[in-house]
Amino acid sequence: MKDQLEALRLQIAKDIGSAETLEVLDELEIKYLGRKGELTAILKGLATVSAEDRPVLGALANEVKQAGMDLLERRRNELSSSKFAALADTERADMTEPGKRPVEGHLHLVTQTIREITDIFEKIGFYRTRYPEIDWDWYAFESLNMPPDHPARDDWETFFMDAVSSDAKKQGRMVLTPHTSNGQAHELERHEFPVRMLGIGKCYRRQSDATHAPMFHQFEGLYVDEGVNLSHLRGILDYFAEQFFGKGRVSRIRPHHFRFTEPSFEVDISCGICGATGVVNGQKCKICKQGWLEIGGAGMVHPNVLMASGVDPKKYSGLAFGWGIERVAMMKEGTQLDDIRILYQNDVRFLKQF
Ligand code: PHE
């Protein structure tokens, strides 16, 4: 057995010395020193040797094992340092090479548009407000001249939830706001004049199709002071048209109906492609078809709305306007989206275009 161990020691040393790769060393370790390796096989014979030889042979076996491990480690070090030495010849790092740019995100188109609209209105004295997106019936409907059960609510009713409050205005149910007009009463009840609010927030409606998302953003302008009249509204709309859409763009208003404004209007912006003529090279304009693009609603604040918040309509008058952020963003880009809901699908290939 002693001879067997000595022979194994020599064999191990020889094989390790001639191994040329780290993989071969791994194999040798298993073959000779592993749990099912040759050393273990020899040691099985220990049971048959005499009791006095046993410790001597055991110690020798340990020695062979330790020697083998030492050789393995030394050879591994040799091989891996020569591997790196070889790499240094073939793979040089050029420290002067420009770095790789990390992928950088940017703001979502809707956020960009919100910021741009905010800047435009701040220049003429409006300030940004933010009122609840889940609000009491009073703010979403009643204060806006839409009493309970009024049919005008039908288009706007979304999700209601039961809630409790001790405040007289905060009775009944809360609702996912279908428009940002709920901010009007919140702002008016502060009784600080002039009111020049720009409220921007999320809205919810019972609709989901190619041109409507069930959640979208609106902005709400409200200007209330002594002597505010329709010409102020016309001026603000034209100012916005030119600032947001570009030089030469103008607005127009058409009669409409909202419960909370009187008179009420729909607001259009002149088409930038055909210059409000509806015709391009003798053909009907493909973008607007008739010269104008509809963007939203506006009007002079209804006296009932002022009174609902304790504002005297004989002293104060106001104008209000509001429309969708997504809508004006797409109009500005001149992009006809097949489906507006793509704005919220978070597909980077789409979003990075803006
Ligand atoms: N709240 C109306 C809507 O969502 C828009 C509007 C705002 C109309 C302000 C008049 C005044 O359609």
CSV table of C-alpha atoms and ligand atoms in Angstrom, one decimal:
chain,number,residue,atom,x,y,z
A,1,MET,CA,0.0,0.0,0.0
A,2,LYS,CA,2.9,2.3,0.8
A,3,ASP,CA,4.2,1.7,-2.7
A,4,GLN,CA,0.8,2.4,-4.2
A,5,LEU,CA,0.7,5.7,-2.4
A,6,GLU,CA,4.2,6.7,-3.5
A,7,ALA,CA,3.4,5.7,-7.1
A,8,LEU,CA,0.3,7.8,-7.0
A,9,ARG,CA,2.2,10.8,-5.6
A,10,LEU,CA,4.6,10.6,-8.6
A,11,GLN,CA,1.8,10.1,-11.1
A,12,ILE,CA,-0.1,13.1,-9.8
A,13,ALA,CA,3.0,15.3,-9.9
A,14,LYS,CA,3.8,14.3,-13.4
A,15,ASP,CA,0.2,14.8,-14.8
A,16,ILE,CA,-0.2,18.2,-13.1
A,17,GLY,CA,3.2,19.3,-14.4
A,18,SER,CA,2.2,18.6,-17.9
A,19,ALA,CA,-1.4,20.0,-17.7
A,20,GLU,CA,-1.8,23.0,-20.1
A,21,THR,CA,-5.3,24.2,-19.2
A,22,LEU,CA,-7.3,25.0,-16.1
A,23,GLU,CA,-9.9,22.5,-17.3
A,24,VAL,CA,-7.4,19.7,-17.4
A,25,LEU,CA,-6.4,20.5,-13.8
A,26,ASP,CA,-10.0,20.3,-12.7
A,27,GLU,CA,-10.3,16.9,-14.3
A,28,LEU,CA,-7.1,15.7,-12.6
A,29,GLU,CA,-8.3,16.8,-9.2
A,30,ILE,CA,-11.4,14.8,-9.6
A,31,LYS,CA,-9.6,11.8,-11.0
A,32,TYR,CA,-6.9,11.5,-8.2
A,33,LEU,CA,-8.2,13.4,-5.2
A,34,GLY,CA,-12.0,13.5,-5.6
A,35,ARG,CA,-14.4,11.6,-3.5
A,36,LYS,CA,-14.5,8.7,-5.9
A,37,GLY,CA,-10.9,9.2,-7.0
A,38,GLU,CA,-7.8,7.0,-6.9
A,39,LEU,CA,-6.6,8.1,-3.5
A,40,THR,CA,-9.9,7.1,-2.0
A,41,ALA,CA,-9.8,3.8,-3.8
A,42,ILE,CA,-6.4,3.0,-2.3
A,43,LEU,CA,-7.5,4.0,1.2
A,44,LYS,CA,-10.3,1.4,1.1
A,45,GLY,CA,-7.4,-1.1,1.7
A,46,LEU,CA,-6.6,0.5,5.1
A,47,ALA,CA,-9.2,-1.8,6.7
A,48,THR,CA,-7.1,-4.8,5.9
A,49,VAL,CA,-3.7,-3.6,7.2
A,50,SER,CA,-2.4,-4.2,10.7
A,51,ALA,CA,-3.3,-1.9,13.5
A,52,GLU,CA,0.2,-0.5,13.9
A,53,ASP,CA,0.7,0.2,10.2
A,54,ARG,CA,-2.6,1.9,9.9
A,55,PRO,CA,-1.7,5.4,11.4
A,56,VAL,CA,1.6,5.5,9.4
A,57,LEU,CA,-0.2,4.8,6.1
A,58,GLY,CA,-3.0,7.2,7.0
A,59,ALA,CA,-0.5,9.9,7.6
A,60,LEU,CA,1.2,9.1,4.3
A,61,ALA,CA,-2.1,9.3,2.5
A,62,ASN,CA,-2.8,12.7,3.9
A,63,GLU,CA,0.6,13.8,2.8
A,64,VAL,CA,0.0,12.6,-0.8
A,65,LYS,CA,-3.3,14.5,-0.8
A,66,GLN,CA,-1.8,17.7,0.6
A,67,ALA,CA,1.1,17.5,-1.9
A,68,GLY,CA,-1.4,17.0,-4.7
A,69,MET,CA,-3.5,20.0,-3.6
A,70,ASP,CA,-0.4,22.2,-3.4
A,71,LEU,CA,0.8,21.3,-6.8
A,72,LEU,CA,-2.7,21.9,-8.2
A,73,GLU,CA,-2.8,25.4,-6.7
A,74,ARG,CA,0.6,26.3,-8.0
A,75,ARG,CA,-0.1,25.1,-11.5
A,76,ARG,CA,-3.5,26.9,-11.5
A,77,ASN,CA,-1.8,30.1,-10.6
A,78,GLU,CA,0.8,29.6,-13.3
A,79,LEU,CA,-1.8,28.9,-16.0
A,80,SER,CA,-4.1,31.7,-15.1
A,81,SER,CA,-1.4,34.3,-15.0
A,82,SER,CA,-0.1,33.3,-18.4
A,83,LYS,CA,-3.7,33.4,-19.6
A,84,PHE,CA,-3.9,37.1,-18.5
A,85,ALA,CA,-0.5,37.7,-20.0
A,86,ALA,CA,-1.8,36.4,-23.3
A,87,LEU,CA,-4.9,38.6,-23.0
A,88,ALA,CA,-2.8,41.7,-22.4
A,89,ASP,CA,-1.3,41.2,-25.9
A,90,THR,CA,-4.5,40.7,-27.7
A,91,GLU,CA,-7.0,42.8,-25.7
A,92,ARG,CA,-5.6,46.2,-24.9
A,93,ALA,CA,-7.9,48.8,-23.3
A,94,ASP,CA,-7.8,52.1,-25.1
A,95,MET,CA,-8.4,54.7,-22.3
A,96,THR,CA,-8.8,57.5,-24.8
A,97,GLU,CA,-11.8,55.8,-26.5
A,98,PRO,CA,-15.1,57.7,-26.0
A,99,GLY,CA,-17.4,56.0,-23.5
A,100,LYS,CA,-20.6,54.3,-24.3
A,101,ARG,CA,-23.6,56.6,-23.6
A,102,PRO,CA,-26.0,55.1,-21.1
A,103,VAL,CA,-29.6,55.0,-22.4
A,104,GLU,CA,-31.3,58.1,-21.1
A,105,GLY,CA,-35.1,58.5,-20.8
A,106,HIS,CA,-37.1,61.7,-21.2
A,107,LEU,CA,-40.3,63.1,-19.9
A,108,HIS,CA,-43.6,61.6,-21.2
A,109,LEU,CA,-45.3,63.6,-24.0
A,110,VAL,CA,-48.1,64.4,-21.6
A,111,THR,CA,-45.8,65.7,-19.0
A,112,GLN,CA,-43.9,67.8,-21.5
A,113,THR,CA,-47.2,69.3,-22.7
A,114,ILE,CA,-48.4,70.0,-19.2
A,115,ARG,CA,-45.2,71.9,-18.5
A,116,GLU,CA,-45.4,73.8,-21.8
A,117,ILE,CA,-49.0,74.8,-21.1
A,118,THR,CA,-48.2,75.9,-17.6
A,119,ASP,CA,-45.4,78.1,-18.9
A,120,ILE,CA,-47.7,79.7,-21.4
A,121,PHE,CA,-50.3,80.6,-18.9
A,122,GLU,CA,-47.9,81.7,-16.1
A,123,LYS,CA,-46.7,84.4,-18.5
A,124,ILE,CA,-50.1,86.0,-18.3
A,125,GLY,CA,-50.5,85.7,-14.6
A,126,PHE,CA,-52.2,82.4,-14.2
A,127,TYR,CA,-51.1,80.1,-11.3
A,128,ARG,CA,-51.2,76.4,-11.2
A,129,THR,CA,-53.6,74.6,-8.9
A,130,ARG,CA,-54.3,71.0,-8.2
A,131,TYR,CA,-57.6,69.8,-6.8
A,132,PRO,CA,-58.8,66.3,-6.0
A,133,GLU,CA,-59.3,63.8,-8.7
A,134,ILE,CA,-61.8,61.9,-6.5
A,135,ASP,CA,-64.1,64.6,-5.3
A,136,TRP,CA,-67.5,65.3,-3.6
A,137,ASP,CA,-70.6,65.4,-5.8
A,138,TRP,CA,-70.8,69.1,-4.8
A,139,TYR,CA,-67.6,70.1,-6.6
A,140,ALA,CA,-68.0,67.8,-9.6
A,141,PHE,CA,-71.6,68.6,-10.2
A,142,GLU,CA,-73.8,70.5,-7.9
A,143,SER,CA,-71.7,73.7,-7.6
A,144,LEU,CA,-71.5,73.6,-11.4
A,145,ASN,CA,-75.2,74.1,-11.7
A,146,MET,CA,-76.0,70.4,-12.1
A,147,PRO,CA,-78.4,69.6,-9.4
A,148,PRO,CA,-79.0,65.9,-8.4
A,149,ASP,CA,-80.8,64.0,-11.1
A,150,HIS,CA,-80.3,66.6,-13.7
A,151,PRO,CA,-80.0,64.9,-17.1
A,152,ALA,CA,-76.9,67.0,-18.0
A,153,ARG,CA,-75.0,64.7,-15.6
A,154,ASP,CA,-75.6,61.6,-17.7
A,155,ASP,CA,-72.7,62.1,-19.9
A,156,TRP,CA,-70.3,62.7,-17.0
A,157,GLU,CA,-71.2,60.2,-14.5
A,158,THR,CA,-68.3,57.9,-13.6
A,159,PHE,CA,-67.6,55.8,-10.5
A,160,PHE,CA,-69.3,56.9,-7.3
A,161,MET,CA,-68.3,55.8,-3.9
A,162,ASP,CA,-70.0,56.3,-0.6
A,163,ALA,CA,-68.2,58.6,1.9
A,164,VAL,CA,-69.0,60.5,5.0
A,165,SER,CA,-68.1,64.0,6.1
A,166,SER,CA,-69.5,66.6,8.5
A,167,ASP,CA,-69.0,69.5,6.1
A,168,ALA,CA,-72.2,70.6,4.5
A,169,LYS,CA,-70.7,70.7,1.0
A,170,LYS,CA,-69.2,67.3,1.4
A,171,GLN,CA,-72.3,65.2,1.5
A,172,GLY,CA,-73.5,62.2,-0.4
A,173,ARG,CA,-71.1,60.5,-2.6
A,174,MET,CA,-67.6,61.0,-4.0
A,175,VAL,CA,-66.9,60.6,-7.7
A,176,LEU,CA,-64.0,60.0,-10.0
A,177,THR,CA,-63.9,63.5,-11.5
A,178,PRO,CA,-65.0,63.5,-15.2
A,179,HIS,CA,-63.5,66.9,-15.8
A,180,THR,CA,-61.2,69.4,-14.0
A,181,SER,CA,-64.1,71.9,-13.7
A,182,ASN,CA,-64.5,70.6,-10.1
A,183,GLY,CA,-61.6,72.9,-9.3
A,184,GLN,CA,-63.7,76.0,-10.0
A,185,ALA,CA,-65.7,75.8,-6.7
A,186,HIS,CA,-62.6,74.9,-4.7
A,187,GLU,CA,-60.8,77.9,-6.1
A,188,LEU,CA,-63.8,80.3,-5.8
A,189,GLU,CA,-64.6,79.4,-2.2
A,190,ARG,CA,-61.2,80.8,-1.2
A,191,HIS,CA,-62.6,84.3,-2.1
A,192,GLU,CA,-59.3,85.6,-3.2
A,193,PHE,CA,-59.5,87.9,-6.2
A,194,PRO,CA,-58.5,88.1,-9.0
A,195,VAL,CA,-58.8,84.3,-9.5
A,196,ARG,CA,-56.5,83.2,-12.3
A,197,MET,CA,-56.3,79.5,-11.9
A,198,LEU,CA,-54.8,76.9,-14.2
A,199,GLY,CA,-55.9,73.6,-12.9
A,200,ILE,CA,-54.3,70.5,-14.4
A,201,GLY,CA,-55.3,67.0,-13.5
A,202,LYS,CA,-56.5,63.6,-14.4
A,203,CYS,CA,-60.1,62.9,-15.5
A,204,TYR,CA,-62.1,59.8,-15.8
A,205,ARG,CA,-64.9,59.0,-18.2
A,206,ARG,CA,-67.0,56.0,-19.2
A,207,GLN,CA,-65.4,55.6,-22.5
A,208,SER,CA,-62.6,53.7,-24.1
A,209,ASP,CA,-62.1,53.5,-27.8
A,210,ALA,CA,-59.6,54.6,-30.4
A,211,THR,CA,-60.1,58.3,-29.8
A,212,HIS,CA,-61.0,58.2,-26.0
A,213,ALA,CA,-59.0,56.9,-23.1
A,214,PRO,CA,-60.9,56.2,-19.8
A,215,MET,CA,-58.3,58.2,-18.0
A,216,PHE,CA,-56.9,61.4,-19.5
A,217,HIS,CA,-55.7,64.9,-18.5
A,218,GLN,CA,-57.4,68.2,-18.7
A,219,PHE,CA,-56.6,71.7,-17.9
A,220,GLU,CA,-59.0,74.2,-16.6
A,221,GLY,CA,-58.6,78.0,-16.8
A,222,LEU,CA,-60.7,80.2,-14.6
A,223,TYR,CA,-60.4,84.0,-14.5
A,224,VAL,CA,-62.8,85.8,-12.1
A,225,ASP,CA,-62.6,89.4,-11.2
A,226,GLU,CA,-64.6,92.6,-11.5
A,227,GLY,CA,-65.3,93.4,-15.1
A,228,VAL,CA,-64.1,90.2,-16.8
A,229,ASN,CA,-65.9,89.9,-20.2
A,230,LEU,CA,-66.0,87.9,-23.4
A,231,SER,CA,-63.2,89.9,-25.1
A,232,HIS,CA,-60.8,88.7,-22.3
A,233,LEU,CA,-61.8,85.1,-23.3
A,234,ARG,CA,-61.2,85.8,-27.0
A,235,GLY,CA,-57.8,87.3,-26.2
A,236,ILE,CA,-56.7,84.5,-24.0
A,237,LEU,CA,-57.8,81.9,-26.6
A,238,ASP,CA,-55.9,83.6,-29.4
A,239,TYR,CA,-52.9,84.0,-27.2
A,240,PHE,CA,-52.9,80.3,-26.4
A,241,ALA,CA,-53.4,79.4,-30.1
A,242,GLU,CA,-50.3,81.3,-31.1
A,243,GLN,CA,-48.1,80.4,-28.2
A,244,PHE,CA,-48.8,76.7,-28.2
A,245,PHE,CA,-49.4,76.0,-31.9
A,246,GLY,CA,-47.2,78.7,-33.5
A,247,LYS,CA,-47.3,82.0,-35.2
A,248,GLY,CA,-50.4,82.8,-37.3
A,249,ARG,CA,-52.6,80.3,-35.6
A,250,VAL,CA,-55.9,81.7,-34.2
A,251,SER,CA,-58.9,80.5,-32.3
A,252,ARG,CA,-62.6,80.8,-33.0
A,253,ILE,CA,-65.7,80.1,-30.8
A,254,ARG,CA,-69.0,78.5,-31.7
A,255,PRO,CA,-72.1,78.5,-29.6
A,256,HIS,CA,-72.6,75.4,-27.4
A,257,HIS,CA,-74.1,74.4,-24.1
A,258,PHE,CA,-72.6,73.7,-20.7
A,259,ARG,CA,-74.5,74.0,-17.5
A,260,PHE,CA,-71.8,76.0,-15.8
A,261,THR,CA,-71.2,78.7,-18.4
A,262,GLU,CA,-73.5,81.1,-20.0
A,263,PRO,CA,-72.9,81.8,-22.9
A,264,SER,CA,-71.0,78.6,-23.7
A,265,PHE,CA,-68.8,77.9,-26.6
A,266,GLU,CA,-66.8,75.3,-28.4
A,267,VAL,CA,-63.3,76.4,-29.2
A,268,ASP,CA,-61.6,75.7,-32.5
A,269,ILE,CA,-58.0,76.4,-33.6
A,270,SER,CA,-57.2,77.3,-37.2
A,271,CYS,CA,-55.6,74.4,-39.1
A,272,GLY,CA,-51.9,74.9,-39.5
A,273,ILE,CA,-51.8,72.8,-42.8
A,274,CYS,CA,-54.5,74.7,-44.8
A,275,GLY,CA,-54.5,78.0,-43.0
A,276,ALA,CA,-58.2,77.7,-42.0
A,277,THR,CA,-59.2,77.5,-45.7
A,278,GLY,CA,-59.9,73.7,-45.6
A,279,VAL,CA,-58.2,73.4,-49.0
A,280,VAL,CA,-54.7,72.3,-49.9
A,281,ASN,CA,-53.7,72.4,-53.7
A,282,GLY,CA,-57.4,72.4,-54.7
A,283,GLN,CA,-58.1,69.4,-52.5
A,284,LYS,CA,-59.9,69.1,-49.2
A,285,CYS,CA,-57.4,69.4,-46.3
A,286,LYS,CA,-56.7,65.9,-45.0
A,287,ILE,CA,-56.1,67.0,-41.4
A,288,CYS,CA,-59.0,69.3,-40.7
A,289,LYS,CA,-61.4,68.7,-43.6
A,290,GLN,CA,-62.9,72.2,-43.1
A,291,GLY,CA,-60.3,74.6,-41.9
A,292,TRP,CA,-60.6,74.3,-38.1
A,293,LEU,CA,-59.7,71.8,-35.4
A,294,GLU,CA,-61.9,71.5,-32.3
A,295,ILE,CA,-60.0,71.6,-29.0
A,296,GLY,CA,-62.5,72.1,-26.2
A,297,GLY,CA,-65.1,74.0,-24.3
A,298,ALA,CA,-65.2,77.5,-22.8
A,299,GLY,CA,-67.7,80.2,-21.7
A,300,MET,CA,-68.5,82.9,-19.2
A,301,VAL,CA,-69.0,81.6,-15.7
A,302,HIS,CA,-72.7,81.1,-14.9
A,303,PRO,CA,-73.9,83.3,-12.1
A,304,ASN,CA,-75.2,80.2,-10.3
A,305,VAL,CA,-71.6,78.9,-10.1
A,306,LEU,CA,-70.4,82.1,-8.5
A,307,MET,CA,-73.3,82.1,-6.0
A,308,ALA,CA,-72.7,78.5,-5.1
A,309,SER,CA,-69.4,79.5,-3.7
A,310,GLY,CA,-70.7,82.7,-2.1
A,311,VAL,CA,-69.4,85.1,-4.8
A,312,ASP,CA,-71.6,88.0,-5.7
A,313,PRO,CA,-72.3,87.8,-9.5
A,314,LYS,CA,-73.2,91.5,-9.5
A,315,LYS,CA,-69.7,92.4,-8.4
A,316,TYR,CA,-67.7,89.7,-10.1
A,317,SER,CA,-67.8,88.0,-13.5
A,318,GLY,CA,-65.5,85.3,-14.9
A,319,LEU,CA,-64.5,83.2,-17.8
A,320,ALA,CA,-63.6,79.5,-17.9
A,321,PHE,CA,-62.2,77.2,-20.5
A,322,GLY,CA,-60.9,73.6,-20.4
A,323,TRP,CA,-59.7,70.8,-22.7
A,324,GLY,CA,-57.7,67.7,-23.0
A,325,ILE,CA,-53.9,67.7,-22.7
A,326,GLU,CA,-53.5,64.5,-24.9
A,327,ARG,CA,-55.7,66.0,-27.6
A,328,VAL,CA,-53.7,69.3,-27.9
A,329,ALA,CA,-50.4,67.4,-27.7
A,330,MET,CA,-51.4,65.2,-30.7
A,331,MET,CA,-52.8,68.2,-32.6
A,332,LYS,CA,-49.5,69.9,-32.2
A,333,GLU,CA,-47.4,67.0,-33.3
A,334,GLY,CA,-49.7,66.7,-36.3
A,335,THR,CA,-49.9,63.0,-35.5
A,336,GLN,CA,-53.0,61.1,-36.3
A,337,LEU,CA,-52.8,58.3,-33.7
A,338,ASP,CA,-54.6,55.1,-34.7
A,339,ASP,CA,-55.4,54.7,-31.1
A,340,ILE,CA,-55.0,57.4,-28.4
A,341,ARG,CA,-54.6,54.7,-25.7
A,342,ILE,CA,-51.1,54.0,-27.0
A,343,LEU,CA,-50.0,57.0,-25.0
A,344,TYR,CA,-50.5,54.9,-21.9
A,345,GLN,CA,-49.2,51.5,-23.0
A,346,ASN,CA,-45.6,52.5,-22.1
A,347,ASP,CA,-44.1,51.2,-25.3
A,348,VAL,CA,-40.7,53.0,-25.4
A,349,ARG,CA,-40.5,52.6,-29.2
A,350,PHE,CA,-43.5,54.9,-29.4
A,351,LEU,CA,-42.8,57.3,-26.6
A,352,LYS,CA,-39.2,58.0,-27.6
A,353,GLN,CA,-40.4,59.7,-30.8
A,354,PHE,CA,-41.6,62.7,-28.8
B,1,PHE,N1,-65.5,70.8,-18.4
B,1,PHE,C1,-65.8,70.8,-19.8
B,1,PHE,C2,-65.5,69.5,-20.4
B,1,PHE,O1,-64.9,68.7,-19.8
B,1,PHE,C3,-65.0,71.9,-20.5
B,1,PHE,C4,-65.3,73.3,-20.1
B,1,PHE,C5,-64.5,73.9,-19.1
B,1,PHE,C6,-66.3,74.0,-20.6
B,1,PHE,C7,-64.7,75.2,-18.7
B,1,PHE,C8,-66.6,75.3,-20.2
B,1,PHE,C9,-65.8,75.9,-19.3
B,1,PHE,O2,-65.9,69.2,-21.6
